PDB file of C-alpha atoms in Angstrom:
ATOM      1  CA  MET A   7       0.000   0.000   0.000  1.00 49.00           C
ATOM      2  CA  SER A   8       1.363   3.418  -0.901  1.00 72.00           C
ATOM      3  CA  GLU A   9       2.136   6.025   1.716  1.00 82.00           C
ATOM      4  CA  PRO A  10      -0.809   8.285   2.679  1.00 89.00           C
ATOM      5  CA  LEU A  11      -0.888  11.738   1.172  1.00 95.00           C
ATOM      6  CA  ARG A  12       0.838  14.571   2.943  1.00 94.00           C
ATOM      7  CA  GLY A  13      -0.752  17.964   3.474  1.00 97.00           C
ATOM      8  CA  VAL A  14       1.376  21.074   3.594  1.00 98.00           C
ATOM      9  CA  ILE A  15      -0.141  24.253   5.024  1.00 98.00           C
ATOM     10  CA  VAL A  16       1.365  27.429   3.605  1.00 98.00           C
ATOM     11  CA  SER A  17       0.492  30.570   5.511  1.00 97.00           C
ATOM     12  CA  HIS A  18       1.367  34.004   6.725  1.00 94.00           C
ATOM     13  CA  SER A  19       2.919  34.245  10.159  1.00 93.00           C
ATOM     14  CA  GLY A  20       2.060  31.358  12.531  1.00 96.00           C
ATOM     15  CA  VAL A  21      -1.327  30.370  11.098  1.00 97.00           C
ATOM     16  CA  ALA A  22      -0.051  27.079   9.633  1.00 98.00           C
ATOM     17  CA  GLN A  23       1.592  25.940  12.842  1.00 98.00           C
ATOM     18  CA  ALA A  24      -1.519  26.773  14.849  1.00 98.00           C
ATOM     19  CA  LEU A  25      -3.731  24.788  12.460  1.00 98.00           C
ATOM     20  CA  VAL A  26      -1.450  21.753  12.644  1.00 98.00           C
ATOM     21  CA  SER A  27      -1.536  21.897  16.444  1.00 97.00           C
ATOM     22  CA  ALA A  28      -5.325  22.120  16.431  1.00 97.00           C
ATOM     23  CA  VAL A  29      -5.731  19.169  14.052  1.00 96.00           C
ATOM     24  CA  THR A  30      -3.409  17.031  16.154  1.00 95.00           C
ATOM     25  CA  LEU A  31      -5.239  18.017  19.326  1.00 95.00           C
ATOM     26  CA  ILE A  32      -8.639  17.166  17.868  1.00 95.00           C
ATOM     27  CA  THR A  33      -7.798  13.968  15.997  1.00 95.00           C
ATOM     28  CA  GLY A  34      -4.694  12.596  17.637  1.00 94.00           C
ATOM     29  CA  ILE A  35      -3.243  12.197  14.139  1.00 94.00           C
ATOM     30  CA  ASP A  36       0.312  13.435  13.997  1.00 93.00           C
ATOM     31  CA  GLY A  37       2.539  13.860  10.956  1.00 92.00           C
ATOM     32  CA  ALA A  38      -0.166  14.175   8.310  1.00 95.00           C
ATOM     33  CA  LEU A  39       0.326  17.907   7.983  1.00 97.00           C
ATOM     34  CA  VAL A  40       3.431  20.044   7.699  1.00 97.00           C
ATOM     35  CA  PRO A  41       3.320  23.797   8.440  1.00 98.00           C
ATOM     36  CA  ILE A  42       5.179  26.412   6.402  1.00 97.00           C
ATOM     37  CA  SER A  43       5.264  30.119   7.172  1.00 96.00           C
ATOM     38  CA  ASN A  44       6.279  32.761   4.661  1.00 94.00           C
ATOM     39  CA  GLU A  45       7.802  34.794   7.484  1.00 91.00           C
ATOM     40  CA  GLY A  46      11.088  36.328   6.384  1.00 87.00           C
ATOM     41  CA  CYS A  47      11.000  34.696   2.944  1.00 90.00           C
ATOM     42  CA  ASP A  48      11.414  36.090  -0.506  1.00 89.00           C
ATOM     43  CA  ASN A  49       9.993  33.961  -3.322  1.00 89.00           C
ATOM     44  CA  ASP A  50      13.100  31.807  -3.650  1.00 90.00           C
ATOM     45  CA  ALA A  51      13.268  31.107   0.068  1.00 92.00           C
ATOM     46  CA  LEU A  52       9.603  30.169   0.245  1.00 94.00           C
ATOM     47  CA  GLY A  53      10.075  27.888  -2.740  1.00 94.00           C
ATOM     48  CA  GLU A  54      12.916  26.184  -0.892  1.00 94.00           C
ATOM     49  CA  ARG A  55      10.749  25.703   2.201  1.00 96.00           C
ATOM     50  CA  LEU A  56       8.141  24.090  -0.026  1.00 96.00           C
ATOM     51  CA  ARG A  57      10.728  21.833  -1.610  1.00 95.00           C
ATOM     52  CA  GLN A  58      11.952  20.677   1.781  1.00 95.00           C
ATOM     53  CA  ALA A  59       8.426  20.057   3.071  1.00 95.00           C
ATOM     54  CA  VAL A  60       7.035  18.289   0.012  1.00 94.00           C
ATOM     55  CA  GLY A  61      10.011  16.657  -1.625  1.00 86.00           C
ATOM     56  CA  GLU A  62       9.027  14.538  -4.613  1.00 83.00           C
ATOM     57  CA  ARG A  63       5.950  13.006  -3.009  1.00 91.00           C
ATOM     58  CA  PRO A  64       2.349  13.680  -3.964  1.00 95.00           C
ATOM     59  CA  ALA A  65       0.822  16.296  -1.695  1.00 97.00           C
ATOM     60  CA  VAL A  66      -1.955  18.791  -1.196  1.00 98.00           C
ATOM     61  CA  LEU A  67      -0.888  22.350  -0.467  1.00 98.00           C
ATOM     62  CA  PHE A  68      -3.329  24.237   1.730  1.00 98.00           C
ATOM     63  CA  VAL A  69      -2.874  27.999   1.340  1.00 97.00           C
ATOM     64  CA  ASP A  70      -4.336  30.629   3.655  1.00 95.00           C
ATOM     65  CA  LEU A  71      -5.335  33.359   1.187  1.00 90.00           C
ATOM     66  CA  PRO A  72      -6.534  33.150  -2.422  1.00 85.00           C
ATOM     67  CA  GLY A  73      -3.771  35.549  -3.408  1.00 80.00           C
ATOM     68  CA  GLY A  74      -0.348  36.665  -2.323  1.00 84.00           C
ATOM     69  CA  SER A  75       3.058  35.078  -1.977  1.00 88.00           C
ATOM     70  CA  CYS A  76       1.840  31.872  -0.313  1.00 93.00           C
ATOM     71  CA  LEU A  77      -0.442  31.136  -3.247  1.00 92.00           C
ATOM     72  CA  THR A  78       1.841  32.247  -6.049  1.00 90.00           C
ATOM     73  CA  ASN A  79       4.724  30.177  -4.722  1.00 93.00           C
ATOM     74  CA  SER A  80       2.513  27.152  -4.104  1.00 95.00           C
ATOM     75  CA  ILE A  81       1.177  27.252  -7.640  1.00 93.00           C
ATOM     76  CA  ARG A  82       4.668  27.803  -9.001  1.00 91.00           C
ATOM     77  CA  TYR A  83       5.778  24.689  -7.118  1.00 93.00           C
ATOM     78  CA  ALA A  84       2.782  22.689  -8.311  1.00 94.00           C
ATOM     79  CA  LYS A  85       3.487  23.666 -11.897  1.00 90.00           C
ATOM     80  CA  GLN A  86       7.005  22.322 -11.618  1.00 89.00           C
ATOM     81  CA  HIS A  87       6.152  19.063  -9.836  1.00 90.00           C
ATOM     82  CA  ALA A  88       3.742  16.225 -10.553  1.00 88.00           C
ATOM     83  CA  ASP A  89       0.896  15.202  -8.250  1.00 94.00           C
ATOM     84  CA  ILE A  90       0.560  18.442  -6.311  1.00 96.00           C
ATOM     85  CA  ALA A  91      -2.867  20.008  -5.733  1.00 97.00           C
ATOM     86  CA  VAL A  92      -3.459  23.439  -4.244  1.00 96.00           C
ATOM     87  CA  VAL A  93      -6.449  24.547  -2.144  1.00 97.00           C
ATOM     88  CA  THR A  94      -6.875  28.110  -0.903  1.00 95.00           C
ATOM     89  CA  GLY A  95      -8.797  29.489   2.047  1.00 95.00           C
ATOM     90  CA  VAL A  96      -7.565  26.814   4.439  1.00 98.00           C
ATOM     91  CA  ASN A  97      -9.660  26.262   7.527  1.00 98.00           C
ATOM     92  CA  LEU A  98      -9.790  23.720  10.296  1.00 97.00           C
ATOM     93  CA  ALA A  99     -12.782  21.879   8.874  1.00 97.00           C
ATOM     94  CA  MET A 100     -11.075  21.118   5.574  1.00 97.00           C
ATOM     95  CA  LEU A 101      -7.964  19.871   7.336  1.00 98.00           C
ATOM     96  CA  LEU A 102      -9.979  17.590   9.588  1.00 96.00           C
ATOM     97  CA  ASP A 103     -11.573  16.058   6.508  1.00 95.00           C
ATOM     98  CA  PHE A 104      -8.219  15.735   4.793  1.00 97.00           C
ATOM     99  CA  VAL A 105      -6.387  13.849   7.536  1.00 96.00           C
ATOM    100  CA  PHE A 106      -9.060  11.125   7.463  1.00 95.00           C
ATOM    101  CA  HIS A 107      -9.067  10.828   3.647  1.00 94.00           C
ATOM    102  CA  ARG A 108      -5.465  10.586   2.546  1.00 95.00           C
ATOM    103  CA  ASP A 109      -5.739   7.331   0.631  1.00 94.00           C
ATOM    104  CA  VAL A 110      -6.835   9.036  -2.601  1.00 95.00           C
ATOM    105  CA  GLY A 111      -4.923  11.118  -5.136  1.00 95.00           C
ATOM    106  CA  PRO A 112      -4.056  14.773  -4.509  1.00 96.00           C
ATOM    107  CA  ALA A 113      -6.759  16.126  -6.819  1.00 96.00           C
ATOM    108  CA  GLU A 114      -9.518  14.094  -5.184  1.00 96.00           C
ATOM    109  CA  ALA A 115      -8.276  14.853  -1.674  1.00 96.00           C
ATOM    110  CA  ALA A 116      -8.125  18.545  -2.496  1.00 96.00           C
ATOM    111  CA  ARG A 117     -11.652  18.534  -3.916  1.00 97.00           C
ATOM    112  CA  ARG A 118     -13.020  16.749  -0.844  1.00 97.00           C
ATOM    113  CA  ALA A 119     -11.217  19.041   1.552  1.00 96.00           C
ATOM    114  CA  GLY A 120     -12.324  22.144  -0.333  1.00 96.00           C
ATOM    115  CA  ASP A 121     -15.950  20.996  -0.176  1.00 97.00           C
ATOM    116  CA  ALA A 122     -15.691  20.291   3.554  1.00 97.00           C
ATOM    117  CA  GLY A 123     -14.111  23.666   4.199  1.00 97.00           C
ATOM    118  CA  ALA A 124     -16.750  25.531   2.228  1.00 96.00           C
ATOM    119  CA  LYS A 125     -19.606  23.702   3.997  1.00 96.00           C
ATOM    120  CA  ALA A 126     -18.175  24.753   7.355  1.00 95.00           C
ATOM    121  CA  ILE A 127     -18.708  28.435   6.643  1.00 95.00           C
ATOM    122  CA  ARG A 128     -22.049  29.488   8.039  1.00 93.00           C
ATOM    123  CA  VAL A 129     -23.424  32.808   9.127  1.00 94.00           C
ATOM    124  CA  THR A 130     -25.785  32.792  12.075  1.00 89.00           C
ATOM    125  CA  ALA A 131     -28.266  35.620  12.423  1.00 83.00           C
ATOM    126  CA  ALA A 132     -27.483  38.017  15.246  1.00 75.00           C
TER     127      ALA A 132
ATOM    128  CA  MET B   8      -3.546  60.699  -7.601  1.00 54.00           C
ATOM    129  CA  SER B   9      -1.580  58.540 -10.083  1.00 90.00           C
ATOM    130  CA  ILE B  10       1.252  56.416  -8.659  1.00 96.00           C
ATOM    131  CA  ALA B  11       0.898  56.728  -4.896  1.00 96.00           C
ATOM    132  CA  LEU B  12       3.652  54.266  -4.027  1.00 97.00           C
ATOM    133  CA  PHE B  13       6.902  53.282  -5.731  1.00 98.00           C
ATOM    134  CA  ARG B  14       7.892  50.121  -3.865  1.00 98.00           C
ATOM    135  CA  ILE B  15      10.786  47.676  -3.867  1.00 98.00           C
ATOM    136  CA  ASP B  16       9.427  44.324  -2.714  1.00 97.00           C
ATOM    137  CA  ASP B  17      10.985  40.993  -3.598  1.00 94.00           C
ATOM    138  CA  ARG B  18       7.641  39.223  -3.151  1.00 92.00           C
ATOM    139  CA  LEU B  19       6.059  41.627  -5.624  1.00 94.00           C
ATOM    140  CA  ILE B  20       2.296  41.171  -5.319  1.00 92.00           C
ATOM    141  CA  HIS B  21       1.346  39.815  -1.913  1.00 88.00           C
ATOM    142  CA  GLY B  22      -0.883  40.541   1.067  1.00 86.00           C
ATOM    143  CA  GLN B  23       0.997  43.550   2.410  1.00 89.00           C
ATOM    144  CA  VAL B  24       0.812  45.236  -0.968  1.00 93.00           C
ATOM    145  CA  VAL B  25      -2.723  44.362  -2.004  1.00 91.00           C
ATOM    146  CA  VAL B  26      -4.388  44.619   1.396  1.00 89.00           C
ATOM    147  CA  GLY B  27      -1.974  46.523   3.644  1.00 92.00           C
ATOM    148  CA  TRP B  28      -1.309  49.347   1.182  1.00 95.00           C
ATOM    149  CA  GLY B  29      -3.964  48.783  -1.434  1.00 94.00           C
ATOM    150  CA  GLN B  30      -6.963  49.256   0.822  1.00 93.00           C
ATOM    151  CA  PRO B  31      -6.002  52.513   2.591  1.00 94.00           C
ATOM    152  CA  LEU B  32      -4.764  53.991  -0.673  1.00 96.00           C
ATOM    153  CA  ASP B  33      -7.882  52.814  -2.492  1.00 95.00           C
ATOM    154  CA  CYS B  34      -5.559  51.459  -5.160  1.00 96.00           C
ATOM    155  CA  THR B  35      -7.178  50.212  -8.350  1.00 96.00           C
ATOM    156  CA  PHE B  36      -4.126  49.478 -10.471  1.00 97.00           C
ATOM    157  CA  ILE B  37      -0.745  47.912  -9.856  1.00 97.00           C
ATOM    158  CA  VAL B  38       2.191  48.247 -12.223  1.00 98.00           C
ATOM    159  CA  LEU B  39       4.591  45.325 -11.872  1.00 98.00           C
ATOM    160  CA  VAL B  40       7.941  46.218 -13.407  1.00 98.00           C
ATOM    161  CA  ASP B  41      10.047  43.136 -13.964  1.00 97.00           C
ATOM    162  CA  ASP B  42      11.642  42.150 -17.265  1.00 97.00           C
ATOM    163  CA  GLU B  43      11.418  38.444 -16.454  1.00 95.00           C
ATOM    164  CA  VAL B  44       7.741  38.475 -15.465  1.00 96.00           C
ATOM    165  CA  ARG B  45       6.966  40.685 -18.464  1.00 97.00           C
ATOM    166  CA  ASN B  46       8.104  37.855 -20.719  1.00 97.00           C
ATOM    167  CA  SER B  47       6.354  35.007 -18.916  1.00 94.00           C
ATOM    168  CA  ASP B  48       2.639  34.459 -19.496  1.00 94.00           C
ATOM    169  CA  TRP B  49       2.292  31.935 -16.714  1.00 89.00           C
ATOM    170  CA  GLU B  50       4.080  34.119 -14.170  1.00 90.00           C
ATOM    171  CA  GLN B  51       1.667  36.894 -15.103  1.00 94.00           C
ATOM    172  CA  ASP B  52      -1.264  34.511 -14.592  1.00 90.00           C
ATOM    173  CA  LEU B  53       0.132  33.696 -11.159  1.00 87.00           C
ATOM    174  CA  TYR B  54       0.272  37.314 -10.096  1.00 90.00           C
ATOM    175  CA  ARG B  55      -3.195  38.003 -11.480  1.00 90.00           C
ATOM    176  CA  MET B  56      -4.511  35.441  -8.989  1.00 84.00           C
ATOM    177  CA  GLY B  57      -3.137  37.570  -6.192  1.00 81.00           C
ATOM    178  CA  VAL B  58      -5.380  40.566  -6.658  1.00 87.00           C
ATOM    179  CA  PRO B  59      -9.120  41.129  -6.395  1.00 86.00           C
ATOM    180  CA  PRO B  60     -11.034  41.745  -9.631  1.00 88.00           C
ATOM    181  CA  HIS B  61     -11.346  45.507  -9.132  1.00 92.00           C
ATOM    182  CA  ILE B  62      -7.553  45.955  -9.306  1.00 94.00           C
ATOM    183  CA  GLU B  63      -5.954  46.041 -12.740  1.00 96.00           C
ATOM    184  CA  ILE B  64      -2.425  44.698 -13.094  1.00 96.00           C
ATOM    185  CA  VAL B  65      -0.096  46.103 -15.721  1.00 97.00           C
ATOM    186  CA  PHE B  66       3.060  44.129 -16.491  1.00 98.00           C
ATOM    187  CA  ALA B  67       5.918  46.192 -17.842  1.00 98.00           C
ATOM    188  CA  SER B  68       9.588  45.907 -18.642  1.00 98.00           C
ATOM    189  CA  VAL B  69      11.877  48.614 -17.278  1.00 98.00           C
ATOM    190  CA  ASN B  70      11.938  50.343 -20.638  1.00 97.00           C
ATOM    191  CA  GLU B  71       8.175  50.179 -21.034  1.00 98.00           C
ATOM    192  CA  ALA B  72       7.695  51.515 -17.517  1.00 98.00           C
ATOM    193  CA  ALA B  73       9.988  54.461 -18.138  1.00 97.00           C
ATOM    194  CA  GLU B  74       8.034  55.268 -21.280  1.00 97.00           C
ATOM    195  CA  ARG B  75       4.579  54.901 -19.704  1.00 97.00           C
ATOM    196  CA  LEU B  76       5.220  56.552 -16.328  1.00 97.00           C
ATOM    197  CA  PRO B  77       3.869  59.930 -17.456  1.00 96.00           C
ATOM    198  CA  ALA B  78       0.591  58.304 -18.505  1.00 96.00           C
ATOM    199  CA  TRP B  79       0.277  56.371 -15.256  1.00 96.00           C
ATOM    200  CA  GLU B  80       0.966  59.528 -13.303  1.00 95.00           C
ATOM    201  CA  ALA B  81      -1.796  61.281 -15.203  1.00 94.00           C
ATOM    202  CA  ASP B  82      -4.228  58.460 -14.451  1.00 95.00           C
ATOM    203  CA  ALA B  83      -7.165  59.547 -12.302  1.00 94.00           C
ATOM    204  CA  ARG B  84      -7.000  56.252 -10.438  1.00 96.00           C
ATOM    205  CA  VAL B  85      -4.575  55.438  -7.623  1.00 97.00           C
ATOM    206  CA  GLY B  86      -1.785  53.041  -8.514  1.00 97.00           C
ATOM    207  CA  ILE B  87       1.144  51.222  -6.944  1.00 98.00           C
ATOM    208  CA  LEU B  88       4.340  50.555  -8.880  1.00 98.00           C
ATOM    209  CA  LEU B  89       6.340  47.508  -7.789  1.00 98.00           C
ATOM    210  CA  VAL B  90       9.871  46.445  -8.602  1.00 98.00           C
ATOM    211  CA  PRO B  91      11.501  43.267  -7.290  1.00 97.00           C
ATOM    212  CA  ASP B  92      14.927  44.596  -6.375  1.00 97.00           C
ATOM    213  CA  ILE B  93      17.220  47.586  -6.093  1.00 98.00           C
ATOM    214  CA  ASP B  94      18.791  46.978  -9.498  1.00 98.00           C
ATOM    215  CA  THR B  95      15.414  47.295 -11.194  1.00 98.00           C
ATOM    216  CA  ALA B  96      14.589  50.400  -9.179  1.00 98.00           C
ATOM    217  CA  ALA B  97      17.919  51.944 -10.137  1.00 97.00           C
ATOM    218  CA  ALA B  98      17.426  51.011 -13.789  1.00 98.00           C
ATOM    219  CA  LEU B  99      14.005  52.638 -13.830  1.00 98.00           C
ATOM    220  CA  ALA B 100      15.221  55.743 -12.027  1.00 97.00           C
ATOM    221  CA  GLY B 101      18.065  55.922 -14.539  1.00 96.00           C
ATOM    222  CA  ARG B 102      15.614  55.981 -17.454  1.00 96.00           C
ATOM    223  CA  SER B 103      12.967  58.231 -15.935  1.00 95.00           C
ATOM    224  CA  ASP B 104      13.245  61.358 -13.852  1.00 93.00           C
ATOM    225  CA  ARG B 105       9.757  60.721 -12.497  1.00 94.00           C
ATOM    226  CA  VAL B 106      10.953  58.340  -9.813  1.00 95.00           C
ATOM    227  CA  LYS B 107      11.137  60.829  -6.958  1.00 95.00           C
ATOM    228  CA  ARG B 108      10.593  58.523  -4.002  1.00 96.00           C
ATOM    229  CA  LEU B 109      11.146  54.865  -3.225  1.00 98.00           C
ATOM    230  CA  ASN B 110       9.566  52.749  -0.541  1.00 98.00           C
ATOM    231  CA  VAL B 111      11.794  49.837   0.454  1.00 98.00           C
ATOM    232  CA  GLY B 112       9.089  47.405   1.466  1.00 97.00           C
ATOM    233  CA  GLY B 113      10.712  44.021   1.589  1.00 95.00           C
ATOM    234  CA  ILE B 114      14.166  42.730   0.721  1.00 96.00           C
ATOM    235  CA  HIS B 115      14.689  39.429   2.457  1.00 93.00           C
ATOM    236  CA  HIS B 116      17.695  37.486   3.603  1.00 91.00           C
ATOM    237  CA  ARG B 117      20.076  35.914   1.144  1.00 90.00           C
ATOM    238  CA  ALA B 118      23.708  34.931   1.314  1.00 90.00           C
ATOM    239  CA  GLY B 119      25.847  38.051   1.506  1.00 94.00           C
ATOM    240  CA  ARG B 120      23.107  40.268   2.895  1.00 95.00           C
ATOM    241  CA  THR B 121      22.995  41.514   6.462  1.00 96.00           C
ATOM    242  CA  GLU B 122      19.950  42.578   8.417  1.00 96.00           C
ATOM    243  CA  ARG B 123      19.362  46.330   8.335  1.00 97.00           C
ATOM    244  CA  LEU B 124      15.727  46.213   9.456  1.00 97.00           C
ATOM    245  CA  ARG B 125      13.407  43.312  10.236  1.00 94.00           C
ATOM    246  CA  PHE B 126      12.222  43.347   6.621  1.00 95.00           C
ATOM    247  CA  VAL B 127      15.311  44.733   4.881  1.00 97.00           C
ATOM    248  CA  TYR B 128      18.527  42.791   4.299  1.00 97.00           C
ATOM    249  CA  LEU B 129      21.208  44.345   2.102  1.00 97.00           C
ATOM    250  CA  THR B 130      24.626  43.629   0.685  1.00 97.00           C
ATOM    251  CA  ASP B 131      27.205  46.406   0.843  1.00 97.00           C
ATOM    252  CA  GLU B 132      26.713  46.891  -2.888  1.00 97.00           C
ATOM    253  CA  GLU B 133      22.955  47.273  -2.457  1.00 97.00           C
ATOM    254  CA  ARG B 134      23.437  49.802   0.335  1.00 97.00           C
ATOM    255  CA  ALA B 135      25.715  51.785  -1.951  1.00 97.00           C
ATOM    256  CA  LYS B 136      23.138  51.708  -4.753  1.00 97.00           C
ATOM    257  CA  LEU B 137      20.425  53.025  -2.453  1.00 98.00           C
ATOM    258  CA  ARG B 138      22.710  55.826  -1.329  1.00 97.00           C
ATOM    259  CA  GLN B 139      23.432  56.642  -4.981  1.00 97.00           C
ATOM    260  CA  LEU B 140      19.722  56.881  -5.657  1.00 97.00           C
ATOM    261  CA  ALA B 141      19.311  59.215  -2.698  1.00 97.00           C
ATOM    262  CA  ALA B 142      22.247  61.312  -3.879  1.00 97.00           C
ATOM    263  CA  ALA B 143      20.502  61.617  -7.233  1.00 96.00           C
ATOM    264  CA  GLY B 144      17.484  63.131  -5.511  1.00 96.00           C
ATOM    265  CA  VAL B 145      15.261  60.127  -4.819  1.00 97.00           C
ATOM    266  CA  ASP B 146      13.644  60.124  -1.372  1.00 97.00           C
ATOM    267  CA  VAL B 147      14.348  56.589  -0.118  1.00 98.00           C
ATOM    268  CA  THR B 148      12.614  55.273   2.991  1.00 98.00           C
ATOM    269  CA  ALA B 149      11.828  51.828   4.359  1.00 98.00           C
ATOM    270  CA  GLN B 150       8.306  50.997   5.475  1.00 97.00           C
ATOM    271  CA  ASP B 151       6.638  47.614   5.260  1.00 95.00           C
ATOM    272  CA  VAL B 152       3.058  48.681   6.065  1.00 95.00           C
ATOM    273  CA  PRO B 153       1.348  52.102   6.117  1.00 95.00           C
ATOM    274  CA  THR B 154       0.934  52.096   9.888  1.00 94.00           C
ATOM    275  CA  ALA B 155       4.694  51.766  10.430  1.00 95.00           C
ATOM    276  CA  ARG B 156       7.129  54.676  10.625  1.00 96.00           C
ATOM    277  CA  PRO B 157       8.907  55.457   7.345  1.00 97.00           C
ATOM    278  CA  VAL B 158      12.544  54.804   8.210  1.00 98.00           C
ATOM    279  CA  PRO B 159      14.939  57.282   6.596  1.00 97.00           C
ATOM    280  CA  LEU B 160      17.708  55.831   4.458  1.00 97.00           C
ATOM    281  CA  ALA B 161      20.397  57.019   6.870  1.00 96.00           C
ATOM    282  CA  GLU B 162      18.989  54.704   9.532  1.00 97.00           C
ATOM    283  CA  PHE B 163      19.247  51.503   7.496  1.00 96.00           C
ATOM    284  CA  ALA B 164      21.792  51.956   4.745  1.00 91.00           C
TER     285      ALA B 164
END
C-alpha cells in the first residue's frame, strides 16, 4: 500500500503551525500535515521551504489566502512538480476532513477538503 | 492621484501590498515592473490570482515603464508601482526622472546580505546603490506597512 498523502499548510505568520496543532489536538493524528510560514521569505526562500516540506511526493498544499506570496509560490511549485494540488482558504474543517481521507490522489483529496471547508462556513443571524 | 507608491518588494504582489497598502490607498491598479515576469505568461497569470477583480495589473519591462510613467501619473485612479529589487529600481530611475521617491518594502535574507531592518537585508553593494539613488534626488525610505514609521535611508543603509 502506498504512503498516505501529505498535506502542507502554507500561511502568513504562525497560522499554519496553529492549524497543525489544532488538528493534532482534535484527531490525535500526527505527521499528516506540515506547516510552512512565509515569514522572512522572498519567493526563492519560500520555494525552498516548499521543496523541503514536500520533496518529490504527492501532496496537497493548503494555502491561507486566495492571493499573495503563499499562493503564487505554491502554484509555481505545483506547476514544476507532478501530483501536487493546491487549495486556498484553508480552515480547520477542511484539514480535519483531509487527515481522514489521505488514501486518494491529490486532486480528489483537495476537492473533498475544499468541499468540507466551504460547507463549514455558516453565518448565524445576530 | 496617479502612482501613490513606488515600492521595492521581492515578493512583488502579496498581502501587504494588495491589502496593507492597497486598501487605505484605495488602489485600483498595480504596475509590476520586472523584465522576467513581463516575458512570462504563466508568471503573469500567477500574479493576477493575487489581486481582487477591481484591481488592474499592468506588467511592464523597465523600458516600457519608463516610457509609460507619465501616462500612469496622469491616471485619475490610484496606482502602486512595484519592482523586485534595487537593481530594477535603479534602472528605472536611470531611465525616468519621475521616480522621486522609493519605498523599500521588503528585501529578504540571502547569502551576503545583512539585516538592516526586520524586513530589509542588504549587501554592501545594495546599500551603496540606495545611497546613490538618494544622492541623485530620490527620497528613499523603508516601510513595510502604512501604519509603520517610514525609516529614513540614513537609519538603514
